[in-house]
Short mmCIF file of C-alpha atoms in Angstrom, two decimals:
data_model
loop_
_atom_site.label_atom_id
_atom_site.label_comp_id
_atom_site.label_asym_id
_atom_site.label_seq_id
_atom_site.Cartn_x
_atom_site.Cartn_y
_atom_site.Cartn_z
CA MET A 1237 -12.51 3.66 20.71
CA LYS A 1238 -11.61 7.09 21.85
CA ARG A 1239 -7.92 6.29 21.45
CA ILE A 1240 -8.62 5.22 17.84
CA PHE A 1241 -10.33 8.51 17.04
CA LEU A 1242 -7.49 10.38 18.71
CA LEU A 1243 -4.99 8.48 16.46
CA PHE A 1244 -6.95 9.37 13.35
CA GLY A 1245 -7.01 12.95 14.35
CA PHE A 1246 -3.29 12.99 15.07
CA PHE A 1247 -2.27 11.48 11.67
CA ILE A 1248 -4.62 13.84 9.78
CA LEU A 1249 -3.24 16.77 11.73
CA LEU A 1250 0.36 15.52 10.95
CA ALA A 1251 -0.41 15.33 7.28
CA PHE A 1252 -1.88 18.78 7.02
CA THR A 1253 0.91 20.24 9.18
CA SER A 1254 3.62 18.72 7.08
CA GLN A 1255 1.96 20.10 3.91
CA SER A 1256 1.55 23.50 5.50
CA VAL A 1257 5.23 23.64 6.55
CA ASP A 1258 6.41 22.72 3.15
CA ALA A 1259 4.22 25.43 1.54
CA LYS A 1260 5.56 28.04 3.81
CA ALA A 1261 9.13 27.14 3.39
CA ASN A 1262 9.11 26.63 -0.38
CA PHE A 1263 10.30 29.70 -2.41
CA LEU A 1264 11.13 30.34 -6.00
CA HIS A 1265 14.55 32.03 -6.04
CA THR A 1266 15.76 32.10 -9.67
CA ILE A 1267 14.67 31.36 -13.18
CA THR A 1268 17.41 30.32 -15.58
CA LEU A 1269 16.83 30.39 -19.40
CA GLU A 1270 19.44 28.19 -21.05
CA LYS A 1271 19.63 27.84 -24.83
CA ASN A 1272 19.77 24.29 -26.11
CA ASN A 1273 19.91 22.73 -29.64
CA THR A 1274 16.28 23.14 -30.40
CA SER A 1275 14.78 25.60 -27.86
CA TYR A 1276 15.54 26.37 -24.21
CA ASN A 1277 16.01 24.80 -20.79
CA VAL A 1278 13.84 26.75 -18.34
CA ILE A 1279 15.36 25.97 -14.86
CA LEU A 1280 13.24 26.86 -11.80
CA ASN A 1281 15.19 27.04 -8.60
CA THR A 1282 13.04 26.37 -5.55
CA ASP A 1283 13.55 25.16 -1.91
CA SER A 1284 11.73 21.84 -2.46
CA VAL A 1285 9.72 19.97 -5.12
CA THR A 1286 6.53 21.67 -6.31
CA SER A 1287 3.90 21.04 -8.90
CA VAL A 1288 4.50 22.68 -12.22
CA THR A 1289 1.98 22.87 -15.14
CA LYS A 1290 3.16 23.83 -18.57
CA LYS A 1291 0.83 25.77 -20.91
CA HIS A 1292 1.38 27.28 -24.25
CA ALA A 1293 -0.96 28.79 -26.89
CA LYS A 1294 1.64 29.75 -29.49
CA SER A 1295 5.14 28.53 -30.32
CA ASN A 1296 6.69 31.86 -28.93
CA GLU A 1297 4.70 31.87 -25.68
CA LEU A 1298 5.02 29.70 -22.60
CA ILE A 1299 3.00 29.79 -19.41
CA LEU A 1300 4.10 27.87 -16.22
CA GLU A 1301 1.91 27.58 -13.15
CA LEU A 1302 3.58 26.62 -9.89
CA ASN A 1303 1.50 25.28 -6.99
CA GLY A 1304 2.74 25.16 -3.40
CA VAL A 1305 5.49 27.77 -3.93
CA THR A 1306 5.81 31.59 -3.57
CA SER A 1307 8.41 33.91 -4.85
CA SER A 1308 11.28 35.30 -2.61
CA ASP A 1309 11.65 39.01 -2.34
CA THR A 1310 13.61 39.08 -5.50
CA VAL A 1311 13.43 36.47 -8.31
CA ASN A 1312 16.56 36.52 -10.29
CA ALA A 1313 16.39 35.81 -14.09
CA ILE A 1314 19.62 34.34 -15.51
CA TYR A 1315 20.17 34.02 -19.25
CA LYS A 1316 22.71 31.49 -20.55
CA GLY A 1317 23.33 31.77 -24.35
CA SER A 1318 19.86 33.27 -24.88
CA ASN A 1319 19.84 36.95 -25.86
CA ASP A 1320 16.50 36.89 -27.74
CA ILE A 1321 14.15 36.60 -24.76
CA GLU A 1322 11.43 39.10 -25.34
CA SER A 1323 9.77 39.08 -21.88
CA LEU A 1324 9.71 37.23 -18.56
CA VAL A 1325 7.03 38.01 -15.99
CA VAL A 1326 6.30 36.39 -12.54
CA GLU A 1327 2.69 36.89 -11.37
CA HIS A 1328 1.40 36.13 -7.86
CA LEU A 1329 -1.94 34.26 -8.10
CA SER A 1330 -2.18 33.53 -4.37
CA SER A 1331 0.12 32.96 -1.30
CA ASN A 1332 1.12 29.51 -2.65
CA LYS A 1333 0.61 29.79 -6.46
CA LEU A 1334 2.68 31.59 -9.16
CA ARG A 1335 2.35 31.99 -12.83
CA VAL A 1336 5.35 32.63 -15.04
CA TYR A 1337 4.96 34.17 -18.54
CA ILE A 1338 7.90 33.75 -20.99
CA THR A 1339 7.98 35.08 -24.56
CA ALA A 1340 10.71 33.98 -26.96
CA GLU A 1341 11.11 32.25 -30.27
CA ASN A 1342 10.23 28.65 -30.10
CA ILE A 1343 9.93 28.84 -26.33
CA ALA A 1344 6.84 26.35 -26.32
CA ALA A 1345 9.17 23.48 -27.10
CA SER A 1346 11.31 24.17 -24.05
CA SER A 1347 12.27 21.57 -21.37
CA ILE A 1348 11.20 22.58 -17.88
CA ILE A 1349 13.72 21.63 -15.11
CA LEU A 1350 12.98 21.92 -11.52
CA GLN A 1351 16.03 22.36 -9.29
CA THR A 1352 15.79 22.27 -5.57
CA SER A 1353 18.10 23.72 -2.98
CA ASP A 1354 19.60 20.40 -2.15
CA GLY A 1355 20.91 20.09 -5.75
CA VAL A 1356 18.33 17.59 -7.00
CA SER A 1357 17.10 18.30 -10.55
CA SER A 1358 14.11 16.76 -12.34
CA ILE A 1359 12.49 17.41 -15.69
CA VAL A 1360 8.83 18.50 -15.18
CA GLY A 1361 6.47 15.84 -16.44
CA GLU A 1362 9.10 13.13 -16.65
CA LYS A 1363 9.84 12.49 -12.99
CA PHE A 1364 7.47 10.20 -11.12
CA PRO A 1365 6.83 11.81 -7.62
CA LEU A 1366 7.94 8.72 -5.78
CA ASP A 1367 8.33 10.63 -2.44
CA LYS A 1368 4.71 11.92 -2.54
CA VAL A 1369 3.38 8.53 -3.53
CA LEU A 1370 5.26 6.80 -0.67
CA TRP A 1371 3.92 9.37 1.78
CA VAL A 1372 0.39 8.89 0.63
CA ALA A 1373 0.87 5.10 0.80
CA PHE A 1374 2.17 5.46 4.28
CA VAL A 1375 -0.76 7.60 5.45
CA PHE A 1376 -3.29 5.16 3.82
CA GLY A 1377 -1.42 2.20 5.38
CA ILE A 1378 -1.75 3.79 8.84
CA PHE A 1379 -5.40 4.49 8.17
CA GLY A 1380 -5.87 0.85 7.05
CA VAL A 1381 -4.21 -0.46 10.21
CA ILE A 1382 -6.25 1.74 12.43
CA PHE A 1383 -9.47 0.79 10.56
CA VAL A 1384 -8.82 -2.90 10.95
CA ALA A 1385 -7.99 -2.47 14.59
CA SER A 1386 -11.07 -0.47 15.33
CA LYS A 1387 -13.21 -3.02 13.43
CA ARG A 1388 -11.76 -5.91 15.54
CA ILE A 1389 -12.31 -3.86 18.72
CA SER A 1390 -15.94 -3.10 17.65
CA GLU A 1391 -16.66 -6.76 16.85
CA SER A 1392 -15.11 -7.81 20.19
CA GLU A 1393 -17.31 -5.21 21.99
CA ASP A 1394 -20.31 -6.54 20.17
CA ARG A 1395 -19.59 -10.11 21.22
CA ILE A 1396 -19.19 -9.02 24.86
CA LEU A 1397 -22.47 -7.03 24.73
CA ILE A 1398 -24.26 -10.15 23.17
CA LYS A 1399 -22.87 -12.44 25.87
CA LYS A 1400 -23.85 -10.00 28.55
CA ASP A 1401 -27.39 -9.74 27.05
CA ILE A 1402 -27.65 -13.48 27.00
CA LYS A 1403 -26.37 -13.77 30.52
CA ASP A 1404 -28.86 -11.07 31.74
CA ARG A 1405 -31.80 -12.88 30.16
CA GLU A 1406 -30.66 -16.16 31.69
CA ILE A 1407 -30.52 -14.54 35.14
CA ALA A 1408 -33.97 -13.02 34.67
CA MET A 1409 -35.35 -16.39 33.53
CA TYR A 1410 -33.79 -18.11 36.45
CA ARG A 1411 -35.23 -15.61 38.92
CA ALA A 1412 -38.67 -16.03 37.32
CA TYR A 1413 -38.38 -19.72 37.67
CA ARG A 1414 -37.32 -19.52 41.27
CA LYS A 1415 -40.23 -17.13 41.97
CA GLN A 1416 -42.65 -19.52 40.38
CA MET A 1417 -41.30 -22.46 42.23
CA ALA A 1418 -41.60 -20.58 45.55
CA GLN A 1419 -45.20 -19.65 44.72
CA ASN A 1420 -45.99 -23.27 43.79
CA GLU A 1421 -44.38 -24.48 47.12
CA TYR A 1422 -46.50 -21.93 49.02
CA ASN A 1423 -49.69 -22.97 47.27
CA ASN A 1424 -48.91 -26.66 47.90
CA MET A 1425 -48.16 -25.84 51.48
CA ASN A 1426 -51.59 -24.19 51.84
CA LYS A 1427 -53.23 -27.02 50.14
CA SER A 1428 -51.54 -29.46 52.52
CA LEU A 1429 -52.58 -27.45 55.59
CA ARG A 1430 -56.19 -27.28 54.50
CA MET A 1431 -56.19 -31.01 53.78
CA LYS A 1432 -54.79 -31.75 57.25
CA SER A 1433 -57.34 -29.47 58.83
CA MET A 1434 -60.22 -31.20 56.92
CA MET A 1435 -58.93 -34.58 58.00
CA LYS A 1436 -58.82 -33.53 61.67
CA LYS A 1437 -62.38 -32.27 61.43
CA ILE A 1438 -63.51 -35.60 59.95
CA ASP A 1439 -61.67 -37.53 62.71
CA ARG A 1440 -63.45 -35.43 65.35
CA LYS A 1441 -66.79 -36.04 63.78
CA ILE A 1442 -66.10 -39.82 63.73
CA ASP A 1443 -64.95 -39.84 67.32
CA GLU A 1444 -68.07 -37.85 68.33
CA ARG A 1445 -70.32 -40.37 66.62
CA LEU A 1446 -68.51 -43.31 68.09
CA MET A 1447 -68.78 -41.93 71.56
CA SER A 1448 -72.46 -41.06 71.16
CA SER A 1449 -73.25 -44.59 70.04
CA ILE A 1450 -71.37 -46.21 73.09
CA ARG A 1451 -73.46 -44.11 75.45
#
């Protein structure tokens, strides 16, 4: 059972460690604003995939919240065919959370594109995070295997304990039976000895009377 708990601890530690490593290594390097037919493409260049939440209150305001990422020393802003950007501000909310404010005409209709350092691009809100789902499924699968194994071991140990308990009771009953038998034999032996002694006394009395009658 101790090994099972150690395995649980190992996989939990592995999951948290991998998440921690990803958070430390993930930086936001550049923000590219690219004009398209209807609005803009907002391209966020990071080291690895991160969670992005898109918010807007007005058509000319856009707020992006990035979780699991921090900014590099300098976040470069690149403008492609867009000269009417009013403002772009990057705010640090915590060590692994950023908020980006962009103000421009019709910016709320922008497409948000996440581009990682390995060249993979995905549109925020349209890509299913398959890698994360697979990792979660893998972790739960391992937990499931360990749970089933621990349950089987526990049931096997319970059966062994039940058998041991039954065996101990049988041994105790047998010992009690042997003790009772020995006591009965001892009592019977005492009765037999007393009977033999009484018979001897009777025989002596009969002999004495016979001898006295002959005289």
